[in-house]
CSV table of C-alpha atoms and ligand atoms in Angstrom, one decimal:
chain,number,residue,atom,x,y,z
A,1,MET,CA,23.6,19.1,9.3
A,2,ASP,CA,26.5,20.9,11.1
A,3,GLU,CA,27.5,20.1,14.7
A,4,ARG,CA,26.2,23.4,16.1
A,5,THR,CA,22.7,22.7,14.6
A,6,VAL,CA,22.9,19.3,16.2
A,7,ASP,CA,23.8,20.6,19.5
A,8,ASP,CA,21.1,23.3,19.3
A,9,ARG,CA,18.7,20.7,18.8
A,10,THR,CA,19.7,18.5,21.6
A,11,ARG,CA,19.9,21.3,24.0
A,12,GLY,CA,16.5,22.4,23.0
A,13,LEU,CA,15.0,19.0,23.7
A,14,GLU,CA,16.9,18.8,27.0
A,15,ALA,CA,15.5,22.2,28.1
A,16,ALA,CA,11.8,21.0,27.1
A,17,HIS,CA,12.5,17.8,29.1
A,18,ARG,CA,13.5,19.9,32.2
A,19,ALA,CA,10.5,22.3,31.8
A,20,ALA,CA,8.1,19.4,31.4
A,21,ILE,CA,9.5,17.6,34.6
A,22,ASP,CA,9.3,20.9,36.5
A,23,PHE,CA,5.8,21.7,35.4
A,24,LEU,CA,4.5,18.1,36.2
A,25,GLY,CA,6.3,18.3,39.5
A,26,SER,CA,4.5,21.6,40.3
A,27,LEU,CA,1.0,20.3,39.6
A,28,ASP,CA,0.1,18.9,43.1
A,29,GLU,CA,0.8,22.2,44.8
A,30,ARG,CA,0.1,25.0,42.3
A,31,PRO,CA,-3.2,26.6,42.1
A,32,VAL,CA,-5.4,24.8,39.6
A,33,TRP,CA,-7.0,27.9,37.9
A,34,PRO,CA,-4.3,30.2,36.2
A,35,ARG,CA,-3.0,33.2,38.3
A,36,ALA,CA,-2.3,35.3,35.2
A,37,THR,CA,-5.0,36.8,32.8
A,38,LEU,CA,-4.8,36.7,29.1
A,39,ASP,CA,-3.9,40.2,28.9
A,40,GLU,CA,-0.9,39.6,31.2
A,41,MET,CA,0.1,36.7,29.0
A,42,MET,CA,-0.3,39.0,26.0
A,43,SER,CA,2.2,41.4,27.4
A,44,ALA,CA,4.5,38.6,28.7
A,45,PHE,CA,4.8,37.2,25.2
A,46,GLY,CA,4.1,40.4,23.3
A,47,GLY,CA,6.2,43.0,21.5
A,48,PRO,CA,7.4,43.2,18.0
A,49,LEU,CA,8.9,40.1,16.4
A,50,PRO,CA,12.7,40.2,17.2
A,51,GLU,CA,14.9,41.0,14.5
A,52,GLU,CA,17.6,38.5,15.6
A,53,GLY,CA,16.9,34.8,16.4
A,54,THR,CA,18.1,32.9,19.4
A,55,ASP,CA,19.0,29.2,20.2
A,56,ALA,CA,16.4,26.6,20.8
A,57,ALA,CA,17.1,26.1,24.5
A,58,SER,CA,16.8,29.8,25.3
A,59,VAL,CA,13.4,29.8,23.4
A,60,ILE,CA,12.1,26.9,25.6
A,61,GLU,CA,13.4,28.4,28.9
A,62,GLU,CA,11.8,31.7,28.1
A,63,MET,CA,8.5,30.0,27.1
A,64,ALA,CA,8.3,28.0,30.4
A,65,ARG,CA,9.3,30.9,32.5
A,66,ARG,CA,7.0,33.4,31.0
A,67,GLY,CA,4.0,31.1,30.4
A,68,ASP,CA,4.1,29.5,33.8
A,69,PRO,CA,1.6,31.9,35.6
A,70,GLY,CA,-1.1,31.5,32.8
A,71,LEU,CA,-1.2,27.7,32.8
A,72,VAL,CA,-4.0,25.7,34.1
A,73,ALA,CA,-3.3,22.4,36.1
A,74,ILE,CA,-5.4,20.4,33.7
A,75,PRO,CA,-3.0,17.4,33.9
A,76,GLY,CA,-3.3,17.3,37.7
A,77,GLY,CA,-5.7,15.5,39.9
A,78,ARG,CA,-8.0,18.3,40.8
A,79,PHE,CA,-9.2,19.8,37.6
A,80,PHE,CA,-12.8,18.9,37.1
A,81,GLY,CA,-14.0,21.6,34.6
A,82,PHE,CA,-15.9,20.9,31.4
A,83,VAL,CA,-15.1,17.3,30.4
A,84,ILE,CA,-11.3,17.3,30.1
A,85,GLY,CA,-8.9,14.4,30.7
A,86,GLY,CA,-5.4,14.6,31.9
A,87,THR,CA,-2.5,13.0,30.0
A,88,HIS,CA,-1.5,9.4,30.7
A,89,PRO,CA,2.4,9.1,31.1
A,90,ALA,CA,2.8,6.7,28.0
A,91,ALA,CA,0.6,8.9,25.9
A,92,LEU,CA,2.5,12.1,26.8
A,93,ALA,CA,5.8,10.5,26.0
A,94,ALA,CA,4.4,9.1,22.9
A,95,ASP,CA,3.4,12.4,21.9
A,96,TRP,CA,6.8,13.9,22.1
A,97,LEU,CA,8.0,11.1,19.7
A,98,VAL,CA,5.1,11.8,17.3
A,99,SER,CA,6.5,15.4,16.9
A,100,THR,CA,10.0,14.2,16.6
A,101,TRP,CA,9.2,11.5,14.1
A,102,ASP,CA,7.3,14.2,12.0
A,103,GLN,CA,5.3,11.7,10.0
A,104,ASN,CA,2.5,13.1,7.7
A,105,SER,CA,0.0,10.5,8.6
A,106,GLY,CA,-2.6,11.1,6.1
A,107,SER,CA,-1.1,8.7,3.7
A,108,ALA,CA,-0.7,5.0,4.3
A,109,THR,CA,2.0,4.6,1.6
A,110,LEU,CA,4.1,7.5,2.9
A,111,THR,CA,4.1,6.7,6.7
A,112,PRO,CA,3.7,2.9,7.4
A,113,THR,CA,4.7,3.0,11.0
A,114,THR,CA,2.3,5.7,12.3
A,115,VAL,CA,-0.5,4.7,10.0
A,116,ALA,CA,-0.3,1.0,11.2
A,117,MET,CA,-0.2,2.2,14.8
A,118,GLU,CA,-3.4,4.3,14.3
A,119,ARG,CA,-5.0,1.4,12.5
A,120,ILE,CA,-4.3,-0.9,15.4
A,121,ALA,CA,-5.5,1.8,17.9
A,122,GLY,CA,-8.7,1.9,15.9
A,123,GLN,CA,-9.2,-1.8,16.0
A,124,TRP,CA,-8.5,-1.9,19.9
A,125,MET,CA,-11.1,0.8,20.3
A,126,LEU,CA,-13.7,-1.1,18.2
A,127,ASP,CA,-13.1,-4.1,20.4
A,128,LEU,CA,-13.3,-2.1,23.6
A,129,PHE,CA,-16.6,-0.4,22.6
A,130,GLY,CA,-18.1,-3.7,21.3
A,131,LEU,CA,-18.5,-2.1,17.7
A,132,PRO,CA,-18.2,-3.9,14.4
A,133,GLU,CA,-14.5,-4.7,13.7
A,134,SER,CA,-15.0,-3.7,10.0
A,135,ALA,CA,-16.0,-0.2,10.9
A,136,SER,CA,-13.8,2.8,9.6
A,137,VAL,CA,-12.0,4.8,12.4
A,138,GLY,CA,-11.0,8.2,11.2
A,139,PHE,CA,-8.7,10.3,13.6
A,140,VAL,CA,-9.6,13.9,13.9
A,141,THR,CA,-8.9,16.7,16.3
A,142,GLY,CA,-11.9,16.0,18.6
A,143,GLY,CA,-15.5,15.3,19.3
A,144,GLN,CA,-16.6,18.4,17.4
A,145,MET,CA,-14.8,17.2,14.3
A,146,ALA,CA,-15.8,13.6,14.8
A,147,ASN,CA,-19.5,14.6,15.0
A,148,PHE,CA,-19.0,16.6,11.9
A,149,THR,CA,-17.1,13.9,10.0
A,150,CYS,CA,-19.8,11.4,10.9
A,151,LEU,CA,-22.7,13.6,10.0
A,152,ALA,CA,-21.2,14.6,6.7
A,153,THR,CA,-20.9,10.8,6.0
A,154,ALA,CA,-24.5,10.4,7.1
A,155,ARG,CA,-25.8,13.1,5.0
A,156,ASN,CA,-24.0,11.8,2.0
A,157,ALA,CA,-25.3,8.2,2.6
A,158,VAL,CA,-29.0,9.2,3.4
A,159,LEU,CA,-29.0,11.3,0.1
A,160,ALA,CA,-27.5,8.4,-1.9
A,161,ARG,CA,-30.2,6.0,-0.6
A,162,SER,CA,-32.8,8.5,-1.9
A,163,GLY,CA,-31.0,8.5,-5.3
A,164,TRP,CA,-29.1,11.8,-4.9
A,165,ASN,CA,-25.3,11.9,-5.5
A,166,LEU,CA,-24.4,14.7,-3.4
A,167,SER,CA,-20.6,14.7,-4.5
A,168,GLU,CA,-21.8,15.4,-8.1
A,169,ARG,CA,-25.0,17.3,-7.7
A,170,GLY,CA,-24.4,19.4,-4.7
A,171,LEU,CA,-26.8,20.3,-2.0
A,172,ARG,CA,-28.7,23.3,-3.6
A,173,LEU,CA,-31.5,21.2,-5.2
A,174,ALA,CA,-31.1,18.0,-3.1
A,175,PRO,CA,-34.1,16.6,-1.1
A,176,ALA,CA,-34.2,18.2,2.4
A,177,VAL,CA,-32.2,16.0,5.0
A,178,ARG,CA,-33.9,16.2,8.4
A,179,PHE,CA,-31.6,16.3,11.4
A,180,VAL,CA,-33.3,14.8,14.5
A,181,VAL,CA,-31.7,15.7,17.8
A,182,GLY,CA,-32.3,15.6,21.5
A,183,ALA,CA,-33.2,18.7,23.6
A,184,ASP,CA,-30.0,18.0,25.6
A,185,ARG,CA,-27.5,17.4,22.8
A,186,HIS,CA,-24.1,18.9,23.0
A,187,GLY,CA,-23.5,22.3,21.2
A,188,SER,CA,-21.2,20.6,18.8
A,189,ILE,CA,-24.1,18.9,17.0
A,190,ASP,CA,-25.7,22.2,16.2
A,191,ARG,CA,-22.3,23.5,14.9
A,192,ALA,CA,-21.8,20.3,12.9
A,193,ALA,CA,-25.2,20.7,11.3
A,194,ARG,CA,-24.5,24.4,10.6
A,195,PHE,CA,-21.2,23.6,8.9
A,196,LEU,CA,-23.3,21.0,6.8
A,197,GLY,CA,-25.7,23.7,5.6
A,198,ILE,CA,-28.5,22.8,8.2
A,199,GLY,CA,-29.6,25.8,10.3
A,200,THR,CA,-30.6,25.6,14.0
A,201,ASP,CA,-34.2,26.3,13.1
A,202,GLU,CA,-34.4,23.3,10.8
A,203,LEU,CA,-33.5,20.9,13.6
A,204,VAL,CA,-36.2,18.6,14.7
A,205,VAL,CA,-35.7,18.7,18.6
A,206,ILE,CA,-37.1,15.9,20.6
A,207,GLU,CA,-37.9,16.3,24.3
A,208,SER,CA,-35.9,14.8,27.0
A,209,ASP,CA,-36.3,13.5,30.4
A,210,ASP,CA,-35.0,15.1,33.7
A,211,GLN,CA,-31.5,13.5,33.1
A,212,GLY,CA,-31.3,14.8,29.5
A,213,ARG,CA,-32.3,11.5,27.8
A,214,MET,CA,-34.3,11.5,24.7
A,215,ARG,CA,-38.0,10.3,25.2
A,216,PRO,CA,-38.6,7.3,22.9
A,217,GLY,CA,-42.4,8.1,22.6
A,218,ALA,CA,-41.6,11.6,21.5
A,219,LEU,CA,-39.0,10.3,18.9
A,220,GLU,CA,-41.7,7.7,17.7
A,221,HIS,CA,-44.2,10.7,17.4
A,222,ALA,CA,-41.8,13.0,15.5
A,223,LEU,CA,-40.6,10.4,13.0
A,224,GLY,CA,-44.1,9.4,12.2
A,225,GLN,CA,-44.5,12.9,10.7
A,226,ALA,CA,-41.2,13.2,9.1
A,227,THR,CA,-40.7,12.6,5.4
A,228,GLY,CA,-37.4,12.3,3.3
A,229,PRO,CA,-33.8,11.5,4.3
A,230,LEU,CA,-33.4,11.3,8.1
A,231,ILE,CA,-30.5,11.5,10.5
A,232,VAL,CA,-31.2,10.9,14.3
A,233,CYS,CA,-28.4,12.0,16.6
A,234,LEU,CA,-28.3,10.2,20.0
A,235,GLN,CA,-25.9,10.8,23.0
A,236,ALA,CA,-23.8,8.6,25.2
A,237,GLY,CA,-22.8,10.8,28.1
A,238,GLU,CA,-24.8,14.1,28.7
A,239,VAL,CA,-22.2,16.8,29.8
A,240,HIS,CA,-24.2,17.8,32.9
A,241,THR,CA,-25.6,14.6,34.1
A,242,GLY,CA,-23.6,12.0,32.3
A,243,ALA,CA,-26.8,10.3,31.2
A,244,PHE,CA,-27.0,7.9,28.3
A,245,ASP,CA,-29.8,7.7,25.8
A,246,ASP,CA,-31.8,4.5,25.8
A,247,PHE,CA,-30.2,3.2,22.7
A,248,ALA,CA,-32.0,-0.2,22.8
A,249,ALA,CA,-35.3,1.6,22.6
A,250,LEU,CA,-34.5,4.5,20.3
A,251,ILE,CA,-32.3,3.0,17.6
A,252,PRO,CA,-34.9,0.5,16.5
A,253,ILE,CA,-37.5,3.2,16.3
A,254,ALA,CA,-35.1,5.3,14.1
A,255,HIS,CA,-34.2,2.4,11.9
A,256,ASP,CA,-37.8,1.5,11.4
A,257,HIS,CA,-38.2,4.9,9.8
A,258,GLY,CA,-35.2,4.4,7.6
A,259,ALA,CA,-33.0,6.9,9.6
A,260,TRP,CA,-29.2,6.9,9.9
A,261,VAL,CA,-28.5,6.8,13.7
A,262,HIS,CA,-25.5,8.7,14.9
A,263,VAL,CA,-24.2,8.6,18.6
A,264,ASP,CA,-22.3,11.4,20.0
A,265,GLY,CA,-20.2,9.6,22.7
A,266,ALA,CA,-17.3,12.0,23.2
A,267,PHE,CA,-16.7,10.6,26.7
A,268,GLY,CA,-19.5,8.2,27.0
A,269,LEU,CA,-18.6,5.6,24.4
A,270,TRP,CA,-15.7,4.6,26.9
A,271,ALA,CA,-18.4,3.3,29.4
A,272,ALA,CA,-18.5,0.3,27.0
A,273,ALA,CA,-15.0,-0.7,27.9
A,274,SER,CA,-15.9,-1.3,31.6
A,275,PRO,CA,-17.9,-4.5,32.3
A,276,SER,CA,-19.7,-2.8,35.2
A,277,LEU,CA,-20.6,0.3,33.3
A,278,ARG,CA,-21.3,-1.3,29.9
A,279,PRO,CA,-25.1,-1.7,30.6
A,280,LEU,CA,-25.3,2.0,30.2
A,281,THR,CA,-24.4,1.7,26.5
A,282,GLU,CA,-26.9,-1.3,25.8
A,283,GLY,CA,-28.0,-1.3,22.2
A,284,MET,CA,-25.4,1.4,21.1
A,285,GLY,CA,-23.8,-0.9,18.9
A,286,LEU,CA,-26.8,-0.8,16.6
A,287,ALA,CA,-26.1,2.7,15.4
A,288,ASP,CA,-24.5,3.7,12.0
A,289,SER,CA,-21.9,6.0,13.2
A,290,TRP,CA,-20.3,7.0,16.6
A,291,ALA,CA,-18.0,10.1,17.5
A,292,THR,CA,-15.6,9.8,20.5
A,293,ASP,CA,-12.5,11.4,22.0
A,294,ALA,CA,-9.2,9.8,23.2
A,295,HIS,CA,-8.3,13.2,24.8
A,296,LYS,CA,-11.1,12.9,27.2
A,297,THR,CA,-11.7,9.6,29.0
A,298,LEU,CA,-8.6,7.7,27.7
A,299,ASN,CA,-6.4,10.6,28.8
A,300,ALA,CA,-4.4,11.0,25.5
A,301,PRO,CA,-3.1,14.5,25.0
A,302,TYR,CA,-4.9,17.0,22.7
A,303,ASP,CA,-5.9,16.5,20.1
A,304,CYS,CA,-7.4,13.2,19.4
A,305,GLY,CA,-11.0,12.4,18.4
A,306,MET,CA,-12.4,9.4,16.5
A,307,ALA,CA,-15.1,9.3,13.7
A,308,ILE,CA,-16.3,5.8,13.5
A,309,VAL,CA,-18.6,4.7,10.7
A,310,ARG,CA,-20.2,1.2,10.5
A,311,ASP,CA,-19.7,0.8,6.7
A,312,PRO,CA,-16.4,2.1,5.5
A,313,ALA,CA,-17.8,2.5,2.0
A,314,ASP,CA,-20.0,5.3,3.4
A,315,SER,CA,-16.9,7.1,4.9
A,316,ILE,CA,-15.0,6.6,1.5
A,317,ALA,CA,-17.9,7.9,-0.4
A,318,ALA,CA,-18.1,11.2,1.5
A,319,PHE,CA,-14.4,11.9,1.9
A,320,ARG,CA,-12.3,9.9,-0.7
A,321,THR,CA,-9.6,12.1,-2.2
A,322,GLY,CA,-9.5,10.4,-5.7
A,323,GLY,CA,-12.2,9.7,-8.2
A,324,ASP,CA,-11.6,6.0,-8.0
A,325,TYR,CA,-13.2,3.7,-5.5
A,326,LEU,CA,-10.4,2.5,-3.3
A,327,VAL,CA,-10.1,-1.0,-2.0
A,328,PHE,CA,-10.3,-1.0,1.7
A,329,THR,CA,-6.9,-2.7,2.3
A,330,SER,CA,-5.2,0.3,0.9
A,331,LEU,CA,-7.4,2.8,2.5
A,332,ASP,CA,-5.5,6.0,3.3
A,333,PRO,CA,-6.4,7.9,6.5
A,334,TRP,CA,-7.3,10.9,4.5
A,335,ASP,CA,-10.1,8.9,2.6
A,336,VAL,CA,-12.2,8.7,5.8
A,337,THR,CA,-11.8,12.4,7.2
A,338,PRO,CA,-11.8,15.9,6.0
A,339,GLU,CA,-8.1,16.4,6.5
A,340,LEU,CA,-5.1,15.7,4.3
A,341,SER,CA,-1.9,16.3,6.0
A,342,ARG,CA,-1.7,15.8,9.8
A,343,ARG,CA,0.2,14.7,12.7
A,344,ALA,CA,0.0,11.0,13.9
A,345,ARG,CA,-2.5,11.9,16.7
A,346,GLY,CA,-3.7,8.4,17.1
A,347,VAL,CA,-0.2,7.2,18.2
A,348,PRO,CA,-0.5,8.6,21.7
A,349,ALA,CA,-3.8,6.8,22.0
A,350,TRP,CA,-2.1,3.6,20.8
A,351,ALA,CA,0.5,4.1,23.6
A,352,ALA,CA,-2.1,4.9,26.4
A,353,MET,CA,-3.9,1.6,25.5
A,354,ARG,CA,-0.7,-0.4,25.2
A,355,SER,CA,0.5,0.9,28.6
A,356,LEU,CA,-2.9,0.4,30.4
A,357,GLY,CA,-4.0,-2.9,28.7
A,358,ARG,CA,-7.6,-4.0,28.8
A,359,GLN,CA,-7.5,-4.3,32.6
A,360,GLY,CA,-6.0,-0.9,33.1
A,361,ILE,CA,-8.5,0.8,30.8
A,362,THR,CA,-11.3,-0.8,32.8
A,363,ARG,CA,-9.8,0.4,36.1
A,364,LEU,CA,-9.3,3.8,34.8
A,365,ILE,CA,-12.9,4.2,33.7
A,366,ASP,CA,-14.3,2.4,36.8
A,367,ALA,CA,-12.2,4.8,39.0
A,368,LEU,CA,-13.7,7.8,37.2
A,369,HIS,CA,-17.1,6.5,38.1
A,370,GLU,CA,-16.1,5.8,41.8
A,371,ASN,CA,-14.6,9.2,42.1
A,372,ALA,CA,-17.7,10.7,40.9
A,373,MET,CA,-19.7,8.8,43.5
A,374,ALA,CA,-17.2,9.9,46.2
A,375,MET,CA,-17.3,13.4,45.2
A,376,ALA,CA,-21.2,13.5,45.0
A,377,SER,CA,-21.4,11.9,48.5
A,378,GLY,CA,-18.8,14.3,49.9
A,379,LEU,CA,-20.5,17.4,48.4
A,380,ALA,CA,-23.8,16.2,49.6
A,381,SER,CA,-22.6,16.1,53.2
A,382,VAL,CA,-21.9,19.9,52.9
A,383,ASP,CA,-24.7,21.9,54.4
A,384,GLY,CA,-26.8,23.7,51.7
A,385,ILE,CA,-25.4,21.7,48.7
A,386,ARG,CA,-27.9,19.7,46.6
A,387,ILE,CA,-26.7,17.2,44.0
A,388,LEU,CA,-28.9,17.6,40.9
A,389,ASN,CA,-28.1,14.5,38.8
A,390,ASP,CA,-28.1,10.6,39.1
A,391,VAL,CA,-24.4,9.9,39.3
A,392,ASP,CA,-24.4,6.9,37.0
A,393,TYR,CA,-21.2,7.9,35.2
A,394,THR,CA,-18.5,10.4,35.6
A,395,GLN,CA,-20.5,13.7,36.0
A,396,VAL,CA,-21.6,15.5,39.3
A,397,MET,CA,-23.8,18.5,39.1
A,398,PHE,CA,-24.8,20.5,42.3
A,399,ARG,CA,-26.1,23.8,43.4
A,400,LEU,CA,-26.8,26.0,46.5
A,401,ASP,CA,-30.2,27.4,47.3
A,402,SER,CA,-29.8,30.4,45.0
A,403,ASP,CA,-28.4,31.1,41.6
A,404,GLU,CA,-26.5,33.8,43.0
A,405,ALA,CA,-24.9,32.0,45.7
A,406,THR,CA,-24.2,29.0,43.4
A,407,ARG,CA,-22.3,31.3,40.9
A,408,ALA,CA,-20.4,33.0,43.7
A,409,LEU,CA,-19.3,29.5,45.1
A,410,GLY,CA,-18.0,28.7,41.5
A,411,GLU,CA,-15.9,31.9,41.4
A,412,ALA,CA,-14.7,31.4,45.0
A,413,VAL,CA,-13.5,27.8,44.2
A,414,LEU,CA,-11.3,29.1,41.2
A,415,ALA,CA,-10.0,31.9,43.3
A,416,GLU,CA,-9.2,29.6,46.3
A,417,GLY,CA,-7.1,27.3,44.0
A,418,THR,CA,-7.4,23.8,45.5
A,419,ALA,CA,-9.6,22.6,42.5
A,420,ALA,CA,-11.3,23.9,39.4
A,421,LEU,CA,-14.8,23.2,38.3
A,422,THR,CA,-17.2,25.0,35.9
A,423,GLY,CA,-20.5,26.6,35.9
A,424,ALA,CA,-23.5,25.4,33.9
A,425,ALA,CA,-27.2,26.2,33.5
A,426,TRP,CA,-29.5,23.3,34.0
A,427,ARG,CA,-33.3,23.6,33.5
A,428,GLY,CA,-32.9,27.5,33.7
A,429,ARG,CA,-31.0,27.5,37.0
A,430,ALA,CA,-27.4,27.9,37.9
A,431,ALA,CA,-25.4,24.9,38.7
A,432,LEU,CA,-21.8,23.8,39.2
A,433,ARG,CA,-20.4,20.8,37.4
A,434,CYS,CA,-17.5,18.4,38.4
A,435,SER,CA,-16.4,16.0,35.8
A,436,MET,CA,-14.3,13.1,36.6
A,437,SER,CA,-12.1,12.6,33.5
A,438,SER,CA,-8.5,12.3,34.8
A,439,TRP,CA,-6.4,9.2,35.5
A,440,ALA,CA,-4.5,11.4,38.0
A,441,THR,CA,-7.4,12.1,40.4
A,442,THR,CA,-7.0,10.2,43.8
A,443,ARG,CA,-9.4,10.0,46.7
A,444,ASP,CA,-7.1,12.4,48.5
A,445,ASP,CA,-7.8,14.9,45.7
A,446,ILE,CA,-11.5,14.4,46.2
A,447,ASP,CA,-11.2,15.0,50.0
A,448,ARG,CA,-9.1,18.1,49.5
A,449,THR,CA,-11.7,19.4,47.1
A,450,VAL,CA,-14.6,18.7,49.3
A,451,GLY,CA,-12.8,20.1,52.2
A,452,ALA,CA,-12.1,23.3,50.2
A,453,ILE,CA,-15.7,23.6,49.2
A,454,ARG,CA,-17.0,22.9,52.6
A,455,THR,CA,-14.9,25.9,54.1
A,456,LEU,CA,-16.0,28.2,51.2
A,457,VAL,CA,-19.6,27.4,51.8
A,458,ALA,CA,-19.3,27.8,55.6
A,459,GLY,CA,-17.4,31.1,55.2
B,1,LIG,C1,-16.5,17.4,24.7
B,1,LIG,C2,-17.7,17.0,23.8
B,1,LIG,C3,-17.8,17.2,22.5
B,1,LIG,C4,-16.9,18.0,21.7
B,1,LIG,O1,-15.6,17.4,21.8
B,1,LIG,P1,-14.2,18.2,21.5
B,1,LIG,O2,-13.2,17.1,21.7
B,1,LIG,O3,-14.2,19.3,22.5
B,1,LIG,O4,-14.4,18.7,20.1
B,1,LIG,C5,-18.9,16.7,21.8
B,1,LIG,N1,-19.9,16.0,22.5
B,1,LIG,C6,-19.8,15.7,23.8
B,1,LIG,C7,-21.0,15.0,24.5
B,1,LIG,C8,-18.7,16.2,24.6
B,1,LIG,O5,-18.7,16.0,25.9
């Protein structure tokens, strides 16, 4: 490589470093919601592909300058929309190195460093979640793909148990697999089922209670009438209320009927890592597969989801690349997920856990819950606001008297800029939702947010 290329690369990295520090430094004061629209950003970056290239540092400086007005302060302390974490310092820095190292982490023989770090990260998570240490952990892009990966594994396994080899004989003539889901499941479950050839009309939907938890009696009743291969999807952390299904009651019912039990725990699985919140997850370890994210509660950068399967042989049967059964010790990451080539997305998760330690992880999760309780009591003190859920975990949902006023408040909050939260519909009525997902949120952030909302409601 000639000297000019080396200089170009170094200056590019230095420009990215400066731009990153500037952006992070702006987080506390910039409006949380973007000030530019998509159209404005399309024109900022638009025009024909330039004929001539330019040096790396100029590209980075241009990108930082033009992109700035369209950025959301997601890594700051007052972004409460959806369920979206910030980025922990060690995870962010590790992510830079992941791109620099450029390791294709689908293959264990090709990239021992990153595959080992991901394997260790997986073992640490199983330990934190209290799940069997022999389970397989596949790193995928997020909760959606983790649900898909687990459910594809489940479908393969329940068909195999009924004597049908899906890999060889395909789905067309296979026995019908019944997907049993809760009424308040996350939309990614429906999408995962759809990708697997199961339409929304085919889902067996079980009634839930006022917090969105599946009713055990209703599950018992539905399974009593179901025949053939069964998959039951439960949930740790409902996105509106944060509620957890009653695993200790539900999983034994499902298993009595021979079902595979999957748990969507995109942000809820992490409750198991805190001694004080762990009771929410009681009985969860009895399931057959679990989906979770490191880019939510652990505050690793995008993208990082994990598909966890109790028996690695089931993962391998669904996803193995070669025809031969591989021994577990030489398991390649691509043998347990749909992907082949990919970045080492588990490495930032390793770095976050290494930096926080067990105590730090517990404190992070406990703080999210404490912030949620502080936010709920602050909001409840505002005239006209009603909290709609039991704040057992990280989610706070509230509304004003009318749907109209509730929606208008949501828009006003984004326009005012102190904080961002997102709208929702709950039991047919408009609501607003605050999700405590960021390590960066302080009590001052909560106070500033409640203060801004109080002023908007009064105005
Ligand atoms: C966020 C979320 C998902 C989807 O996860 P992505 O990382 O966005 O793909 C699935 N289930 C639940 C409960 C979630 O909160």
